[in-house]
Amino acid sequence: MFNANMSYRNMGRCGLKLSTFSLGGWTTFGGSVKDFTSIRSILHLAYESGINFFDIADVYAKGDAERMMGGALKELPRHELVISSKVFWPMSEDINDKGLSRKHILESVNRSLQRIGTEYLDIYFCHRYDPDTPVEETIRIMDDLIHHGKILYWGTSEWTADQIQEAMDICEKGGYYKPQVEQPQYNLIAREKFERDVQPKASFHGMGLVTWSPLASGLLTGKYDDGIHDGRLSKIDYLKETLYTDENVHRVREMKKIADAMECTRGQLALAWLATQPGMTSVILGATSIEQLQENLGALKVNITEEVDKDLKKLFSF
Ligand SMILES: NC(=O)c1ccc[n+]([C@@H]2O[C@H](COP(=O)([O-])OP(=O)(O)OC[C@H]3O[C@@H](n4cnc5c(N)ncnc54)[C@H](OP(=O)(O)O)[C@@H]3O)[C@@H](O)[C@H]2O)c1
């Protein structure tokens, strides 16, 4: 896959190249978008626009995101795609059907491969840190999965700098494959943990960074300027409670002045800004329609100057 309208970056110090914008399926595919024809059109547009990285998790729509995205991706050349999935969150009431134990990881990867319809995952993420499992147990099964060809790289998601360091030390000592990518939340509203803790540590170890919720679940587009009428925040209470604060709504309204001066939308500005931040490999987009994806990919044409970077950081300071 190469598309001159897209840019591609090495995933940290790995040879693997990811499109600067990628596409994920949290709450969307198999969730708020159930119609396979729509899912197929969005994924195929992503591919035609140069996106090569598709991010899934077992827990998204309890397996349906893997099934539906897998169904659409099956029609595209597998060797051009970078497909990830994740393991950690409970998939059933079963006591062992959660976490990062050797058993759960092995059972989960087999199920994810089956649901997606692929022989291997390019990246397999530990969806959170598991305090109930020794990190070495997790690392050794990830290392085994790489040796068996079931996964090519393994990564972490929402691990702290200390947890990443713990994993690196164990890998170094035991000669195991190291995690080569971290997947943290990062957007204009959620900056502090990424900028202070995760990015410096991940970059120090040569890990790639693929980041989630770039539009703060849509809030940064300005779609909630006049209240919540529909969209994700109308459906998921905890997101509404954490994100929809007077301060955030005010800052997003203020951001319109910067976007207007640059003749782009606020969403495009927020995405273009993310793509220029230190350590960034790929910004994982979410979209419930073709139109949203098209608008978001317009961020590729937005140029973030030092002055704009400074203005945005001031407006969204922490
Ligand atoms: N590792 C983790 O723990 C973790 C956690 C969360 C997400 N992720 C990954 O990151 C991906 C992206 O996260 P995200 O979906 O939260 O990203 P996001 O960009 O913050 O939110 C995407 C949602 O915002 C709305 N939206 C997007 N573009 C829009 C536009 N141009 N105009 C208006 N509304 C728009 C859509 O929702 P509505 O149309 O429904 O309003 C869309 O589903 C996920 O799919 C997943 O792969 C990972």
CSV table of C-alpha atoms and ligand atoms in Angstrom, one decimal:
chain,number,residue,atom,x,y,z
A,1,MET,CA,0.0,0.0,0.0
A,2,PHE,CA,1.3,3.4,-1.0
A,3,ASN,CA,-0.8,6.4,-1.6
A,4,ALA,CA,0.9,9.7,-2.4
A,5,ASN,CA,-1.8,11.6,-0.5
A,6,MET,CA,-1.0,9.8,2.7
A,7,SER,CA,2.2,9.9,4.7
A,8,TYR,CA,3.7,6.9,6.4
A,9,ARG,CA,5.9,6.6,9.4
A,10,ASN,CA,8.0,3.9,11.0
A,11,MET,CA,6.5,2.4,14.1
A,12,GLY,CA,9.2,3.6,16.5
A,13,ARG,CA,12.4,1.9,15.8
A,14,CYS,CA,10.7,-1.0,13.8
A,15,GLY,CA,10.8,-1.4,10.1
A,16,LEU,CA,7.0,-1.5,10.0
A,17,LYS,CA,5.4,1.6,8.4
A,18,LEU,CA,2.0,2.9,9.4
A,19,SER,CA,-0.2,5.5,7.8
A,20,THR,CA,-0.1,8.7,9.8
A,21,PHE,CA,-3.9,8.4,10.1
A,22,SER,CA,-5.4,5.0,10.8
A,23,LEU,CA,-8.9,3.7,11.5
A,24,GLY,CA,-10.4,1.9,14.6
A,25,GLY,CA,-13.6,0.3,15.5
A,26,TRP,CA,-14.4,1.2,19.2
A,27,THR,CA,-18.1,1.9,19.8
A,28,THR,CA,-18.7,2.2,16.0
A,29,PHE,CA,-18.4,-1.0,13.9
A,30,GLY,CA,-20.8,-3.6,15.2
A,31,GLY,CA,-21.9,-0.9,17.8
A,32,SER,CA,-23.4,2.4,16.6
A,33,VAL,CA,-22.9,1.2,13.0
A,34,LYS,CA,-24.3,-2.2,12.5
A,35,ASP,CA,-25.0,-2.3,8.8
A,36,PHE,CA,-22.2,-4.2,7.0
A,37,THR,CA,-22.6,-2.3,3.8
A,38,SER,CA,-21.9,1.0,5.6
A,39,ILE,CA,-18.9,-0.5,7.5
A,40,ARG,CA,-17.5,-1.9,4.3
A,41,SER,CA,-17.8,1.5,2.5
A,42,ILE,CA,-16.0,3.3,5.4
A,43,LEU,CA,-13.2,0.7,5.6
A,44,HIS,CA,-12.7,0.6,1.8
A,45,LEU,CA,-12.6,4.4,1.6
A,46,ALA,CA,-10.0,4.4,4.3
A,47,TYR,CA,-7.9,1.9,2.3
A,48,GLU,CA,-8.4,3.8,-0.9
A,49,SER,CA,-7.2,7.0,0.9
A,50,GLY,CA,-4.0,5.3,1.9
A,51,ILE,CA,-4.8,4.1,5.4
A,52,ASN,CA,-3.0,0.8,6.0
A,53,PHE,CA,-3.5,0.4,9.7
A,54,PHE,CA,-6.8,-0.9,11.2
A,55,ASP,CA,-7.2,-1.1,14.9
A,56,ILE,CA,-9.6,-3.5,16.6
A,57,ALA,CA,-10.0,-5.2,20.0
A,58,ASP,CA,-11.8,-8.4,21.0
A,59,VAL,CA,-14.0,-6.5,23.4
A,60,TYR,CA,-15.3,-3.9,20.8
A,61,ALA,CA,-19.0,-4.9,20.4
A,62,LYS,CA,-18.0,-8.1,22.1
A,63,GLY,CA,-16.3,-9.6,19.1
A,64,ASP,CA,-18.6,-8.0,16.4
A,65,ALA,CA,-16.1,-5.3,15.5
A,66,GLU,CA,-13.5,-8.0,14.8
A,67,ARG,CA,-16.1,-10.0,12.8
A,68,MET,CA,-17.4,-7.0,10.8
A,69,MET,CA,-14.1,-5.2,10.2
A,70,GLY,CA,-12.6,-8.6,9.4
A,71,GLY,CA,-15.3,-9.2,6.9
A,72,ALA,CA,-14.6,-6.0,5.1
A,73,LEU,CA,-10.8,-6.2,5.3
A,74,LYS,CA,-10.9,-9.8,3.8
A,75,GLU,CA,-11.8,-8.2,0.5
A,76,LEU,CA,-8.5,-6.2,0.5
A,77,PRO,CA,-4.9,-7.5,0.0
A,78,ARG,CA,-3.9,-8.9,3.4
A,79,HIS,CA,-0.2,-8.2,2.8
A,80,GLU,CA,-0.9,-4.5,2.5
A,81,LEU,CA,-2.8,-4.3,5.8
A,82,VAL,CA,-1.6,-3.8,9.3
A,83,ILE,CA,-4.3,-5.3,11.6
A,84,SER,CA,-4.2,-5.1,15.3
A,85,SER,CA,-6.3,-6.5,18.1
A,86,LYS,CA,-6.2,-6.4,21.9
A,87,VAL,CA,-6.6,-8.5,24.9
A,88,PHE,CA,-7.4,-7.8,28.6
A,89,TRP,CA,-11.0,-6.8,29.2
A,90,PRO,CA,-13.5,-9.6,30.2
A,91,MET,CA,-15.2,-11.3,27.3
A,92,SER,CA,-17.6,-13.4,29.5
A,93,GLU,CA,-18.3,-14.1,33.2
A,94,ASP,CA,-15.7,-16.9,33.1
A,95,ILE,CA,-13.0,-16.3,35.8
A,96,ASN,CA,-10.1,-16.8,33.3
A,97,ASP,CA,-11.7,-15.0,30.4
A,98,LYS,CA,-10.0,-11.7,31.2
A,99,GLY,CA,-6.6,-10.2,32.0
A,100,LEU,CA,-3.2,-11.0,30.7
A,101,SER,CA,-2.6,-14.6,31.9
A,102,ARG,CA,-0.9,-17.0,29.6
A,103,LYS,CA,-4.1,-19.0,29.3
A,104,HIS,CA,-6.3,-16.0,28.5
A,105,ILE,CA,-3.9,-14.5,26.0
A,106,LEU,CA,-3.5,-17.8,24.1
A,107,GLU,CA,-7.3,-18.5,24.0
A,108,SER,CA,-8.0,-14.9,23.0
A,109,VAL,CA,-5.6,-14.6,20.2
A,110,ASN,CA,-7.0,-17.8,18.6
A,111,ARG,CA,-10.5,-16.4,18.9
A,112,SER,CA,-9.5,-13.0,17.5
A,113,LEU,CA,-7.8,-14.6,14.5
A,114,GLN,CA,-10.9,-16.7,13.9
A,115,ARG,CA,-13.3,-13.7,14.1
A,116,ILE,CA,-11.2,-11.5,11.9
A,117,GLY,CA,-10.5,-14.3,9.5
A,118,THR,CA,-6.7,-13.8,9.3
A,119,GLU,CA,-3.8,-16.1,10.0
A,120,TYR,CA,-1.8,-13.5,12.0
A,121,LEU,CA,-2.1,-10.2,13.7
A,122,ASP,CA,0.4,-7.5,12.8
A,123,ILE,CA,0.2,-6.0,16.3
A,124,TYR,CA,-1.3,-7.5,19.5
A,125,PHE,CA,-1.9,-5.0,22.3
A,126,CYS,CA,-2.2,-5.6,26.1
A,127,HIS,CA,-5.3,-3.4,26.4
A,128,ARG,CA,-4.4,-2.4,30.0
A,129,TYR,CA,-1.8,-3.4,32.6
A,130,ASP,CA,-2.9,-6.4,34.6
A,131,PRO,CA,-1.9,-6.1,38.3
A,132,ASP,CA,-3.1,-9.7,38.9
A,133,THR,CA,-0.6,-11.3,36.5
A,134,PRO,CA,3.2,-11.2,36.7
A,135,VAL,CA,4.4,-9.1,33.8
A,136,GLU,CA,6.9,-11.8,32.9
A,137,GLU,CA,4.1,-14.3,32.3
A,138,THR,CA,2.5,-11.9,29.9
A,139,ILE,CA,5.8,-11.1,28.1
A,140,ARG,CA,6.7,-14.8,27.7
A,141,ILE,CA,3.4,-15.7,26.0
A,142,MET,CA,3.7,-12.6,23.7
A,143,ASP,CA,7.2,-13.7,22.9
A,144,ASP,CA,5.9,-17.3,22.2
A,145,LEU,CA,3.2,-15.9,19.9
A,146,ILE,CA,5.8,-14.0,17.9
A,147,HIS,CA,7.9,-17.2,17.6
A,148,HIS,CA,4.8,-19.1,16.4
A,149,GLY,CA,3.9,-16.4,13.8
A,150,LYS,CA,0.5,-15.7,15.3
A,151,ILE,CA,1.5,-12.1,15.9
A,152,LEU,CA,4.3,-10.0,14.4
A,153,TYR,CA,4.7,-7.3,17.1
A,154,TRP,CA,3.2,-6.8,20.6
A,155,GLY,CA,2.3,-3.6,22.3
A,156,THR,CA,0.8,-2.0,25.4
A,157,SER,CA,-2.1,0.3,25.8
A,158,GLU,CA,-2.6,2.8,28.6
A,159,TRP,CA,0.5,1.6,30.4
A,160,THR,CA,2.3,4.1,32.5
A,161,ALA,CA,5.9,5.0,32.1
A,162,ASP,CA,6.8,2.9,35.1
A,163,GLN,CA,4.9,-0.1,33.7
A,164,ILE,CA,6.6,0.2,30.4
A,165,GLN,CA,10.0,0.4,32.1
A,166,GLU,CA,9.1,-2.8,34.1
A,167,ALA,CA,8.4,-4.6,30.8
A,168,MET,CA,11.5,-3.4,29.1
A,169,ASP,CA,13.7,-4.5,32.1
A,170,ILE,CA,12.2,-8.0,32.0
A,171,CYS,CA,12.6,-8.3,28.2
A,172,GLU,CA,16.2,-7.1,28.4
A,173,LYS,CA,17.1,-9.6,31.1
A,174,GLY,CA,15.3,-12.5,29.6
A,175,GLY,CA,16.1,-11.7,25.9
A,176,TYR,CA,12.4,-11.6,25.0
A,177,TYR,CA,10.8,-9.6,22.2
A,178,LYS,CA,10.1,-6.1,23.6
A,179,PRO,CA,6.8,-4.2,23.3
A,180,GLN,CA,7.3,-2.0,20.2
A,181,VAL,CA,4.3,0.3,20.4
A,182,GLU,CA,2.1,1.9,23.0
A,183,GLN,CA,-1.5,3.0,22.4
A,184,PRO,CA,-2.4,5.8,24.8
A,185,GLN,CA,-5.2,8.3,24.7
A,186,TYR,CA,-4.1,11.7,23.3
A,187,ASN,CA,-6.0,14.7,22.2
A,188,LEU,CA,-6.1,18.5,22.9
A,189,ILE,CA,-8.3,17.9,26.0
A,190,ALA,CA,-6.3,14.9,27.3
A,191,ARG,CA,-2.7,16.0,27.1
A,192,GLU,CA,-1.0,15.7,30.5
A,193,LYS,CA,-0.4,11.9,30.9
A,194,PHE,CA,0.8,11.5,27.3
A,195,GLU,CA,3.1,14.5,27.3
A,196,ARG,CA,4.6,14.2,30.8
A,197,ASP,CA,4.7,10.5,31.3
A,198,VAL,CA,4.1,8.2,28.4
A,199,GLN,CA,5.6,9.9,25.4
A,200,PRO,CA,9.0,10.6,26.9
A,201,LYS,CA,9.4,7.0,28.1
A,202,ALA,CA,8.0,5.3,25.0
A,203,SER,CA,10.2,7.4,22.7
A,204,PHE,CA,13.3,6.8,24.9
A,205,HIS,CA,12.7,3.0,24.3
A,206,GLY,CA,12.1,3.5,20.6
A,207,MET,CA,8.4,2.5,20.9
A,208,GLY,CA,6.0,3.8,18.3
A,209,LEU,CA,2.9,5.7,19.5
A,210,VAL,CA,-0.5,5.1,18.0
A,211,THR,CA,-3.0,7.3,19.8
A,212,TRP,CA,-6.8,7.0,20.5
A,213,SER,CA,-9.8,9.3,20.7
A,214,PRO,CA,-8.1,12.1,18.7
A,215,LEU,CA,-11.4,14.1,18.7
A,216,ALA,CA,-12.3,13.5,22.3
A,217,SER,CA,-15.2,11.3,21.1
A,218,GLY,CA,-16.3,14.0,18.6
A,219,LEU,CA,-16.3,16.9,21.1
A,220,LEU,CA,-13.4,18.7,19.3
A,221,THR,CA,-15.4,18.9,16.1
A,222,GLY,CA,-17.7,21.5,17.7
A,223,LYS,CA,-20.8,19.2,17.2
A,224,TYR,CA,-21.8,19.7,20.8
A,225,ASP,CA,-21.5,23.5,20.8
A,226,ASP,CA,-25.2,23.9,21.3
A,227,GLY,CA,-25.9,20.9,23.4
A,228,ILE,CA,-26.0,17.1,23.0
A,229,HIS,CA,-28.8,16.1,20.6
A,230,ASP,CA,-27.3,13.0,19.0
A,231,GLY,CA,-23.9,11.4,18.4
A,232,ARG,CA,-21.7,9.4,20.8
A,233,LEU,CA,-22.0,11.6,23.8
A,234,SER,CA,-25.8,11.2,23.7
A,235,LYS,CA,-25.4,7.4,23.9
A,236,ILE,CA,-22.6,6.9,26.4
A,237,ASP,CA,-23.1,8.5,29.8
A,238,TYR,CA,-19.7,8.2,31.2
A,239,LEU,CA,-18.2,10.0,28.2
A,240,LYS,CA,-20.7,12.8,28.5
A,241,GLU,CA,-20.0,13.1,32.2
A,242,THR,CA,-16.2,13.3,31.8
A,243,LEU,CA,-16.0,15.3,28.6
A,244,TYR,CA,-18.9,17.6,28.4
A,245,THR,CA,-17.8,20.2,30.9
A,246,ASP,CA,-18.4,24.0,30.7
A,247,GLU,CA,-14.6,24.5,30.4
A,248,ASN,CA,-14.2,22.0,27.5
A,249,VAL,CA,-17.2,23.4,25.6
A,250,HIS,CA,-15.9,26.9,26.0
A,251,ARG,CA,-12.4,25.9,24.8
A,252,VAL,CA,-13.8,24.1,21.7
A,253,ARG,CA,-15.9,27.2,20.9
A,254,GLU,CA,-12.8,29.4,21.1
A,255,MET,CA,-10.9,27.0,18.9
A,256,LYS,CA,-13.2,27.9,16.0
A,257,LYS,CA,-11.4,31.3,15.6
A,258,ILE,CA,-8.1,29.5,14.9
A,259,ALA,CA,-9.7,27.0,12.6
A,260,ASP,CA,-11.6,29.7,10.7
A,261,ALA,CA,-8.4,31.7,10.2
A,262,MET,CA,-6.8,28.5,8.7
A,263,GLU,CA,-9.9,27.7,6.6
A,264,CYS,CA,-10.3,24.3,8.0
A,265,THR,CA,-12.7,22.6,10.4
A,266,ARG,CA,-12.0,22.3,14.1
A,267,GLY,CA,-11.8,18.5,13.8
A,268,GLN,CA,-9.2,18.8,11.0
A,269,LEU,CA,-7.2,21.3,13.1
A,270,ALA,CA,-7.3,18.9,16.2
A,271,LEU,CA,-6.2,16.0,14.0
A,272,ALA,CA,-3.4,17.8,12.1
A,273,TRP,CA,-2.1,19.2,15.5
A,274,LEU,CA,-1.8,15.6,16.9
A,275,ALA,CA,0.0,14.3,13.8
A,276,THR,CA,2.8,16.9,14.4
A,277,GLN,CA,3.4,16.1,18.0
A,278,PRO,CA,6.7,14.4,19.2
A,279,GLY,CA,6.8,10.7,19.0
A,280,MET,CA,3.6,10.3,17.1
A,281,THR,CA,3.4,7.4,14.7
A,282,SER,CA,-0.3,7.2,13.8
A,283,VAL,CA,-3.5,9.0,14.9
A,284,ILE,CA,-6.3,6.4,15.1
A,285,LEU,CA,-9.5,7.9,13.7
A,286,GLY,CA,-13.0,6.9,14.5
A,287,ALA,CA,-15.9,7.5,12.1
A,288,THR,CA,-19.5,6.5,11.8
A,289,SER,CA,-20.0,7.7,8.2
A,290,ILE,CA,-18.1,8.2,5.0
A,291,GLU,CA,-18.5,12.0,5.3
A,292,GLN,CA,-16.8,12.0,8.7
A,293,LEU,CA,-13.9,10.0,7.4
A,294,GLN,CA,-13.6,12.3,4.4
A,295,GLU,CA,-13.6,15.4,6.5
A,296,ASN,CA,-11.1,13.9,9.0
A,297,LEU,CA,-8.7,13.0,6.2
A,298,GLY,CA,-8.7,16.6,5.1
A,299,ALA,CA,-6.4,17.1,8.1
A,300,LEU,CA,-3.6,15.8,5.9
A,301,LYS,CA,-3.7,19.2,4.1
A,302,VAL,CA,-3.6,21.4,7.2
A,303,ASN,CA,-0.2,22.9,8.0
A,304,ILE,CA,0.5,23.4,11.8
A,305,THR,CA,2.9,26.3,12.2
A,306,GLU,CA,4.8,27.0,15.4
A,307,GLU,CA,2.4,29.8,16.2
A,308,VAL,CA,-0.7,27.7,15.8
A,309,ASP,CA,0.9,25.0,17.9
A,310,LYS,CA,1.5,27.6,20.6
A,311,ASP,CA,-2.0,29.0,20.4
A,312,LEU,CA,-3.6,25.6,20.7
A,313,LYS,CA,-1.4,24.6,23.6
A,314,LYS,CA,-2.3,27.8,25.4
A,315,LEU,CA,-6.0,27.3,24.8
A,316,PHE,CA,-5.9,23.7,25.9
A,317,SER,CA,-3.3,24.1,28.7
A,318,PHE,CA,-3.0,21.8,31.6
B,1,LIG,N1,-6.7,1.4,23.5
B,1,LIG,C1,-7.8,1.9,24.0
B,1,LIG,O1,-8.0,1.8,25.2
B,1,LIG,C2,-8.7,2.7,23.1
B,1,LIG,C3,-9.8,3.4,23.7
B,1,LIG,C4,-10.6,4.1,22.8
B,1,LIG,C5,-10.4,4.1,21.4
B,1,LIG,N2,-9.3,3.3,20.9
B,1,LIG,C6,-9.0,3.3,19.5
B,1,LIG,O2,-9.0,4.6,18.9
B,1,LIG,C7,-9.9,4.7,17.8
B,1,LIG,C8,-10.4,6.1,17.7
B,1,LIG,O3,-11.0,6.5,18.9
B,1,LIG,P1,-12.4,7.3,18.9
B,1,LIG,O4,-13.4,6.6,18.1
B,1,LIG,O5,-12.7,7.6,20.3
B,1,LIG,O6,-11.9,8.6,18.1
B,1,LIG,P2,-12.5,10.1,18.2
B,1,LIG,O7,-12.1,10.7,16.9
B,1,LIG,O8,-12.2,10.8,19.4
B,1,LIG,O9,-14.1,9.9,18.1
B,1,LIG,C9,-14.7,9.4,17.0
B,1,LIG,C10,-16.2,9.7,17.0
B,1,LIG,O10,-16.4,11.1,16.9
B,1,LIG,C11,-17.4,11.3,16.0
B,1,LIG,N3,-16.8,12.0,14.8
B,1,LIG,C12,-15.7,11.6,14.2
B,1,LIG,N4,-15.4,12.4,13.1
B,1,LIG,C13,-16.4,13.3,13.1
B,1,LIG,C14,-16.6,14.4,12.3
B,1,LIG,N5,-15.8,14.8,11.3
B,1,LIG,N6,-17.7,15.2,12.5
B,1,LIG,C15,-18.6,14.9,13.6
B,1,LIG,N7,-18.4,13.8,14.4
B,1,LIG,C16,-17.3,13.1,14.2
B,1,LIG,C17,-18.1,10.0,15.6
B,1,LIG,O11,-19.0,9.6,16.6
B,1,LIG,P3,-20.6,9.9,16.4
B,1,LIG,O12,-20.9,10.0,15.0
B,1,LIG,O13,-21.2,8.7,17.0
B,1,LIG,O14,-20.8,11.1,17.2
B,1,LIG,C18,-16.9,9.1,15.8
B,1,LIG,O15,-17.2,7.7,16.0
B,1,LIG,C19,-11.0,3.6,18.2
B,1,LIG,O16,-11.8,3.2,17.2
B,1,LIG,C20,-10.1,2.5,18.7
B,1,LIG,O17,-9.6,1.8,17.7
B,1,LIG,C21,-8.5,2.7,21.7
